[in-house]
Amino acid sequence: MEKIVKLHDKEFRTLIPEAEIDRAVSELADKLNADYRDRPTPLILGVLNGAFMFASDLVKKLDFNPELSFVKLSSYCGTGSTGKVSELIGLKNNLEGRHIIVLEDIVDTGESMEHLLKSLEGHRPASVEIATLFFKPRAFRKDFAVKYRALEIGNEFIVGYGLDYNELGRNFRDVYVAVG
Ligand code: IMP
Ligand code: MG
């Protein structure tokens, strides 16, 4: 059922219900299970804050044993990308020779992910792939591969299931889109 919520100055309406998100996360987990089952202990790196809920639900659906860690990187202010990317923090694991799966809530322009990939490359991992809950193909302007995408959307601004509008809306089970 469609619902309207207000966060700060904006109204949002239901776009993707919980059940559809859950289905997409399961499909993505199946692909990771097929690709990583036989590799030596993959390292899952969740990107905070946005990927916390996605990471939590996804790892419960994996049938291999990954290490799980989180990093933080933020480039967003309000509903438009600032283009400025801050430092990557929280990287504690030794990444050399590791198979890394980066978990993101959303890849929009790809700016912040590009920055993260560059930081990771310096640590000489065996492989790095990106698994994102949402992908905006029309906003993406980079040339790295985003191999695992649970859901693709247009250029609309969304909140819920980890994603925020100025820090609100992350706790919603469904995903909402800005109205107007
Ligand atoms: P990019 O650097 O332009 O790819 O933006 C990536 C970051 O911007 C994501 O990790 C999100 O935190 C944020 N972001 C991009 N699009 C949205 C959106 O529609 N809703 C909420 N946050 C978004
Ligand atoms: Mg954000």
PDB file of C-alpha atoms and ligand atoms in Angstrom:
ATOM      1  CA  MET A   1       0.000   0.000   0.000  1.00  0.00           C
ATOM      2  CA  GLU A   2       1.330   3.419  -0.930  1.00  0.00           C
ATOM      3  CA  LYS A   3       2.364   5.569   1.991  1.00  0.00           C
ATOM      4  CA  ILE A   4       3.558   9.175   2.193  1.00  0.00           C
ATOM      5  CA  VAL A   5       6.298  10.136   4.671  1.00  0.00           C
ATOM      6  CA  LYS A   6       7.810  13.530   5.431  1.00  0.00           C
ATOM      7  CA  LEU A   7      11.525  13.966   6.155  1.00  0.00           C
ATOM      8  CA  HIS A   8      12.779  17.486   6.849  1.00  0.00           C
ATOM      9  CA  ASP A   9      11.194  19.653   4.099  1.00  0.00           C
ATOM     10  CA  LYS A  10      10.371  16.851   1.631  1.00  0.00           C
ATOM     11  CA  GLU A  11       7.620  14.324   1.030  1.00  0.00           C
ATOM     12  CA  PHE A  12       8.333  10.800  -0.161  1.00  0.00           C
ATOM     13  CA  ARG A  13       6.032   8.022  -1.415  1.00  0.00           C
ATOM     14  CA  THR A  14       6.526   4.248  -1.433  1.00  0.00           C
ATOM     15  CA  LEU A  15       8.507   3.065  -4.473  1.00  0.00           C
ATOM     16  CA  ILE A  16       9.847  -0.412  -3.666  1.00  0.00           C
ATOM     17  CA  PRO A  17       8.198  -2.551  -0.984  1.00  0.00           C
ATOM     18  CA  GLU A  18      10.176  -4.641   1.480  1.00  0.00           C
ATOM     19  CA  ALA A  19       9.272  -7.952  -0.218  1.00  0.00           C
ATOM     20  CA  GLU A  20      10.699  -6.802  -3.554  1.00  0.00           C
ATOM     21  CA  ILE A  21      13.931  -5.661  -1.909  1.00  0.00           C
ATOM     22  CA  ASP A  22      14.199  -8.999  -0.133  1.00  0.00           C
ATOM     23  CA  ARG A  23      13.772 -10.867  -3.424  1.00  0.00           C
ATOM     24  CA  ALA A  24      16.476  -8.780  -5.104  1.00  0.00           C
ATOM     25  CA  VAL A  25      18.871  -9.280  -2.169  1.00  0.00           C
ATOM     26  CA  SER A  26      18.270 -13.066  -2.351  1.00  0.00           C
ATOM     27  CA  GLU A  27      19.028 -13.111  -6.084  1.00  0.00           C
ATOM     28  CA  LEU A  28      22.237 -11.196  -5.510  1.00  0.00           C
ATOM     29  CA  ALA A  29      23.202 -13.574  -2.673  1.00  0.00           C
ATOM     30  CA  ASP A  30      22.659 -16.540  -5.025  1.00  0.00           C
ATOM     31  CA  LYS A  31      25.106 -15.032  -7.525  1.00  0.00           C
ATOM     32  CA  LEU A  32      27.724 -14.420  -4.815  1.00  0.00           C
ATOM     33  CA  ASN A  33      27.208 -17.967  -3.505  1.00  0.00           C
ATOM     34  CA  ALA A  34      27.907 -19.369  -6.969  1.00  0.00           C
ATOM     35  CA  ASP A  35      30.960 -17.161  -7.565  1.00  0.00           C
ATOM     36  CA  TYR A  36      32.642 -17.197  -4.136  1.00  0.00           C
ATOM     37  CA  ARG A  37      31.835 -20.610  -2.652  1.00  0.00           C
ATOM     38  CA  ASP A  38      35.191 -22.056  -3.657  1.00  0.00           C
ATOM     39  CA  ARG A  39      37.435 -19.070  -2.991  1.00  0.00           C
ATOM     40  CA  PRO A  40      39.605 -18.698   0.117  1.00  0.00           C
ATOM     41  CA  THR A  41      37.752 -16.636   2.765  1.00  0.00           C
ATOM     42  CA  PRO A  42      36.339 -13.621   0.907  1.00  0.00           C
ATOM     43  CA  LEU A  43      36.339 -10.282   2.722  1.00  0.00           C
ATOM     44  CA  ILE A  44      33.089  -8.332   2.604  1.00  0.00           C
ATOM     45  CA  LEU A  45      33.572  -4.595   3.064  1.00  0.00           C
ATOM     46  CA  GLY A  46      30.333  -2.765   3.771  1.00  0.00           C
ATOM     47  CA  VAL A  47      30.303   0.974   3.150  1.00  0.00           C
ATOM     48  CA  LEU A  48      28.766   2.892   6.063  1.00  0.00           C
ATOM     49  CA  ASN A  49      26.321   4.300   6.831  1.00  0.00           C
ATOM     50  CA  GLY A  50      24.078   3.472   3.888  1.00  0.00           C
ATOM     51  CA  ALA A  51      24.918  -0.229   3.414  1.00  0.00           C
ATOM     52  CA  PHE A  52      24.321  -1.354   7.003  1.00  0.00           C
ATOM     53  CA  MET A  53      20.859  -2.859   6.406  1.00  0.00           C
ATOM     54  CA  PHE A  54      21.719  -4.346   3.008  1.00  0.00           C
ATOM     55  CA  ALA A  55      24.889  -5.911   4.468  1.00  0.00           C
ATOM     56  CA  SER A  56      22.991  -7.308   7.436  1.00  0.00           C
ATOM     57  CA  ASP A  57      20.319  -8.966   5.267  1.00  0.00           C
ATOM     58  CA  LEU A  58      22.711 -10.106   2.532  1.00  0.00           C
ATOM     59  CA  VAL A  59      25.239 -11.903   4.747  1.00  0.00           C
ATOM     60  CA  LYS A  60      22.456 -14.004   6.298  1.00  0.00           C
ATOM     61  CA  LYS A  61      21.766 -15.415   2.824  1.00  0.00           C
ATOM     62  CA  LEU A  62      25.356 -16.452   2.052  1.00  0.00           C
ATOM     63  CA  ASP A  63      26.365 -20.083   2.241  1.00  0.00           C
ATOM     64  CA  PHE A  64      30.126 -19.464   2.398  1.00  0.00           C
ATOM     65  CA  ASN A  65      32.038 -17.989   5.352  1.00  0.00           C
ATOM     66  CA  PRO A  66      33.222 -14.440   4.640  1.00  0.00           C
ATOM     67  CA  GLU A  67      34.983 -12.001   6.938  1.00  0.00           C
ATOM     68  CA  LEU A  68      32.823  -8.916   7.389  1.00  0.00           C
ATOM     69  CA  SER A  69      34.123  -5.428   7.977  1.00  0.00           C
ATOM     70  CA  PHE A  70      32.947  -1.851   7.431  1.00  0.00           C
ATOM     71  CA  VAL A  71      34.521   1.288   6.040  1.00  0.00           C
ATOM     72  CA  LYS A  72      33.219   4.827   5.847  1.00  0.00           C
ATOM     73  CA  LEU A  73      33.319   7.315   3.008  1.00  0.00           C
ATOM     74  CA  SER A  74      30.871  10.084   2.388  1.00  0.00           C
ATOM     75  CA  SER A  75      30.336  12.357  -0.619  1.00  0.00           C
ATOM     76  CA  TYR A  76      26.712  13.344  -0.383  1.00  0.00           C
ATOM     77  CA  CYS A  77      24.910  16.352   1.002  1.00  0.00           C
ATOM     78  CA  GLY A  78      21.138  16.712   0.550  1.00  0.00           C
ATOM     79  CA  THR A  79      19.771  15.339  -2.724  1.00  0.00           C
ATOM     80  CA  GLY A  80      22.685  16.196  -5.048  1.00  0.00           C
ATOM     81  CA  SER A  81      26.187  14.752  -5.164  1.00  0.00           C
ATOM     82  CA  THR A  82      28.669  17.330  -3.882  1.00  0.00           C
ATOM     83  CA  GLY A  83      31.386  15.875  -6.082  1.00  0.00           C
ATOM     84  CA  LYS A  84      33.724  16.108  -3.084  1.00  0.00           C
ATOM     85  CA  VAL A  85      34.885  12.833  -1.638  1.00  0.00           C
ATOM     86  CA  SER A  86      36.237  12.444   1.871  1.00  0.00           C
ATOM     87  CA  GLU A  87      38.800  10.000   3.237  1.00  0.00           C
ATOM     88  CA  LEU A  88      38.287   6.268   3.544  1.00  0.00           C
ATOM     89  CA  ILE A  89      38.293   5.335   7.218  1.00  0.00           C
ATOM     90  CA  GLY A  90      38.112   2.119   9.210  1.00  0.00           C
ATOM     91  CA  LEU A  91      40.196  -0.150   6.985  1.00  0.00           C
ATOM     92  CA  LYS A  92      41.837  -2.536   9.464  1.00  0.00           C
ATOM     93  CA  ASN A  93      42.198  -5.841   7.636  1.00  0.00           C
ATOM     94  CA  ASN A  94      45.291  -6.900   5.716  1.00  0.00           C
ATOM     95  CA  LEU A  95      43.970  -6.844   2.163  1.00  0.00           C
ATOM     96  CA  GLU A  96      46.917  -8.276   0.289  1.00  0.00           C
ATOM     97  CA  GLY A  97      45.906 -11.322  -1.759  1.00  0.00           C
ATOM     98  CA  ARG A  98      42.302 -11.170  -0.510  1.00  0.00           C
ATOM     99  CA  HIS A  99      39.106 -11.521  -2.538  1.00  0.00           C
ATOM    100  CA  ILE A 100      37.134  -8.398  -1.623  1.00  0.00           C
ATOM    101  CA  ILE A 101      33.434  -7.769  -2.150  1.00  0.00           C
ATOM    102  CA  VAL A 102      32.487  -4.129  -1.561  1.00  0.00           C
ATOM    103  CA  LEU A 103      28.881  -3.665  -0.450  1.00  0.00           C
ATOM    104  CA  GLU A 104      27.310  -0.298  -1.284  1.00  0.00           C
ATOM    105  CA  ASP A 105      23.780   0.987  -0.779  1.00  0.00           C
ATOM    106  CA  ILE A 106      23.748   2.846  -4.091  1.00  0.00           C
ATOM    107  CA  VAL A 107      26.117   3.682  -6.934  1.00  0.00           C
ATOM    108  CA  ASP A 108      25.005   6.988  -8.434  1.00  0.00           C
ATOM    109  CA  THR A 109      27.698   8.919 -10.373  1.00  0.00           C
ATOM    110  CA  GLY A 110      30.306   6.402  -9.183  1.00  0.00           C
ATOM    111  CA  GLU A 111      32.507   9.147  -7.753  1.00  0.00           C
ATOM    112  CA  SER A 112      32.756   7.788  -4.221  1.00  0.00           C
ATOM    113  CA  MET A 113      33.167   4.188  -5.379  1.00  0.00           C
ATOM    114  CA  GLU A 114      36.010   5.192  -7.696  1.00  0.00           C
ATOM    115  CA  HIS A 115      37.793   6.790  -4.763  1.00  0.00           C
ATOM    116  CA  LEU A 116      37.296   3.681  -2.655  1.00  0.00           C
ATOM    117  CA  LEU A 117      38.532   1.377  -5.442  1.00  0.00           C
ATOM    118  CA  LYS A 118      41.705   3.453  -5.807  1.00  0.00           C
ATOM    119  CA  SER A 119      42.382   3.210  -2.068  1.00  0.00           C
ATOM    120  CA  LEU A 120      41.848  -0.568  -2.147  1.00  0.00           C
ATOM    121  CA  GLU A 121      44.090  -1.159  -5.181  1.00  0.00           C
ATOM    122  CA  GLY A 122      47.070   0.168  -3.227  1.00  0.00           C
ATOM    123  CA  HIS A 123      46.678  -2.784  -0.825  1.00  0.00           C
ATOM    124  CA  ARG A 124      47.161  -5.340  -3.623  1.00  0.00           C
ATOM    125  CA  PRO A 125      44.052  -7.523  -3.121  1.00  0.00           C
ATOM    126  CA  ALA A 126      43.596 -10.653  -5.287  1.00  0.00           C
ATOM    127  CA  SER A 127      40.274  -9.310  -6.597  1.00  0.00           C
ATOM    128  CA  VAL A 128      37.765  -6.539  -5.913  1.00  0.00           C
ATOM    129  CA  GLU A 129      34.129  -6.623  -7.023  1.00  0.00           C
ATOM    130  CA  ILE A 130      31.269  -4.301  -6.211  1.00  0.00           C
ATOM    131  CA  ALA A 131      27.881  -5.467  -5.019  1.00  0.00           C
ATOM    132  CA  THR A 132      25.374  -2.648  -4.824  1.00  0.00           C
ATOM    133  CA  LEU A 133      21.767  -2.676  -3.727  1.00  0.00           C
ATOM    134  CA  PHE A 134      20.819   0.151  -6.112  1.00  0.00           C
ATOM    135  CA  PHE A 135      22.405   1.297  -9.345  1.00  0.00           C
ATOM    136  CA  LYS A 136      21.496   4.437 -11.324  1.00  0.00           C
ATOM    137  CA  PRO A 137      22.670   3.590 -14.886  1.00  0.00           C
ATOM    138  CA  ARG A 138      21.747   7.028 -16.228  1.00  0.00           C
ATOM    139  CA  ALA A 139      23.770   8.863 -13.578  1.00  0.00           C
ATOM    140  CA  PHE A 140      26.838   6.585 -13.667  1.00  0.00           C
ATOM    141  CA  ARG A 141      29.773   8.247 -15.421  1.00  0.00           C
ATOM    142  CA  LYS A 142      32.756   6.023 -14.637  1.00  0.00           C
ATOM    143  CA  ASP A 143      34.252   3.058 -16.451  1.00  0.00           C
ATOM    144  CA  PHE A 144      34.804   0.505 -13.679  1.00  0.00           C
ATOM    145  CA  ALA A 145      32.567  -2.566 -13.624  1.00  0.00           C
ATOM    146  CA  VAL A 146      29.697  -2.803 -11.148  1.00  0.00           C
ATOM    147  CA  LYS A 147      29.330  -6.560 -11.366  1.00  0.00           C
ATOM    148  CA  TYR A 148      26.556  -7.238  -8.846  1.00  0.00           C
ATOM    149  CA  ARG A 149      23.479  -4.973  -8.898  1.00  0.00           C
ATOM    150  CA  ALA A 150      20.366  -5.915  -6.981  1.00  0.00           C
ATOM    151  CA  LEU A 151      18.055  -3.209  -8.360  1.00  0.00           C
ATOM    152  CA  GLU A 152      18.355  -0.546 -11.071  1.00  0.00           C
ATOM    153  CA  ILE A 153      16.465   2.740 -10.816  1.00  0.00           C
ATOM    154  CA  GLY A 154      16.255   6.026 -12.736  1.00  0.00           C
ATOM    155  CA  ASN A 155      17.689   9.312 -11.570  1.00  0.00           C
ATOM    156  CA  GLU A 156      15.150   9.772  -8.785  1.00  0.00           C
ATOM    157  CA  PHE A 157      16.235  10.389  -5.201  1.00  0.00           C
ATOM    158  CA  ILE A 158      15.299   7.547  -2.869  1.00  0.00           C
ATOM    159  CA  VAL A 159      15.361   6.907   0.877  1.00  0.00           C
ATOM    160  CA  GLY A 160      14.840   3.934   3.174  1.00  0.00           C
ATOM    161  CA  TYR A 161      16.490   0.560   3.792  1.00  0.00           C
ATOM    162  CA  GLY A 162      19.724   2.304   4.814  1.00  0.00           C
ATOM    163  CA  LEU A 163      19.530   5.263   2.448  1.00  0.00           C
ATOM    164  CA  ASP A 164      18.966   8.701   3.912  1.00  0.00           C
ATOM    165  CA  TYR A 165      17.828  12.209   3.151  1.00  0.00           C
ATOM    166  CA  ASN A 166      20.081  14.323   5.370  1.00  0.00           C
ATOM    167  CA  GLU A 167      20.431  11.411   7.814  1.00  0.00           C
ATOM    168  CA  LEU A 168      16.711  10.583   8.098  1.00  0.00           C
ATOM    169  CA  GLY A 169      14.863   7.604   6.614  1.00  0.00           C
ATOM    170  CA  ARG A 170      17.592   4.977   7.012  1.00  0.00           C
ATOM    171  CA  ASN A 171      15.406   2.826   9.283  1.00  0.00           C
ATOM    172  CA  PHE A 172      12.516   2.397   6.804  1.00  0.00           C
ATOM    173  CA  ARG A 173      11.816  -1.188   5.651  1.00  0.00           C
ATOM    174  CA  ASP A 174      10.532  -0.024   2.242  1.00  0.00           C
ATOM    175  CA  VAL A 175      12.172   2.362  -0.207  1.00  0.00           C
ATOM    176  CA  TYR A 176      10.542   5.745  -0.909  1.00  0.00           C
ATOM    177  CA  VAL A 177      10.983   8.285  -3.673  1.00  0.00           C
ATOM    178  CA  ALA A 178      10.861  12.065  -3.339  1.00  0.00           C
ATOM    179  CA  VAL A 179       7.546  13.541  -4.511  1.00  0.00           C
ATOM    180  CA  GLY A 180       7.720  16.569  -6.827  1.00  0.00           C
TER     181      GLY A 180
HETATM  182  P1  IMP B   1      28.089   8.791  -6.024  1.00  0.00           P
HETATM  183  O1  IMP B   1      29.470   9.114  -5.512  1.00  0.00           O
HETATM  184  O2  IMP B   1      27.504   9.911  -6.857  1.00  0.00           O
HETATM  185  O3  IMP B   1      28.003   7.453  -6.736  1.00  0.00           O
HETATM  186  O4  IMP B   1      27.135   8.720  -4.775  1.00  0.00           O
HETATM  187  C1  IMP B   1      27.222   7.672  -3.890  1.00  0.00           C
HETATM  188  C2  IMP B   1      26.642   7.992  -2.530  1.00  0.00           C
HETATM  189  O5  IMP B   1      25.666   9.035  -2.596  1.00  0.00           O
HETATM  190  C3  IMP B   1      25.921   6.781  -2.004  1.00  0.00           C
HETATM  191  O6  IMP B   1      26.760   5.955  -1.251  1.00  0.00           O
HETATM  192  C4  IMP B   1      24.802   7.395  -1.181  1.00  0.00           C
HETATM  193  O7  IMP B   1      25.245   7.627   0.136  1.00  0.00           O
HETATM  194  C5  IMP B   1      24.517   8.721  -1.848  1.00  0.00           C
HETATM  195  N1  IMP B   1      23.335   8.670  -2.758  1.00  0.00           N
HETATM  196  C6  IMP B   1      23.326   8.616  -4.114  1.00  0.00           C
HETATM  197  N2  IMP B   1      22.075   8.568  -4.612  1.00  0.00           N
HETATM  198  C7  IMP B   1      21.253   8.582  -3.530  1.00  0.00           C
HETATM  199  C8  IMP B   1      19.817   8.524  -3.377  1.00  0.00           C
HETATM  200  O8  IMP B   1      19.012   8.448  -4.324  1.00  0.00           O
HETATM  201  N3  IMP B   1      19.363   8.546  -2.086  1.00  0.00           N
HETATM  202  C9  IMP B   1      20.173   8.618  -0.994  1.00  0.00           C
HETATM  203  N4  IMP B   1      21.510   8.659  -1.098  1.00  0.00           N
HETATM  204  C10 IMP B   1      22.050   8.645  -2.344  1.00  0.00           C
HETATM  205 MG    MG B   2      24.089   9.021   2.123  1.00  0.00          MG
END
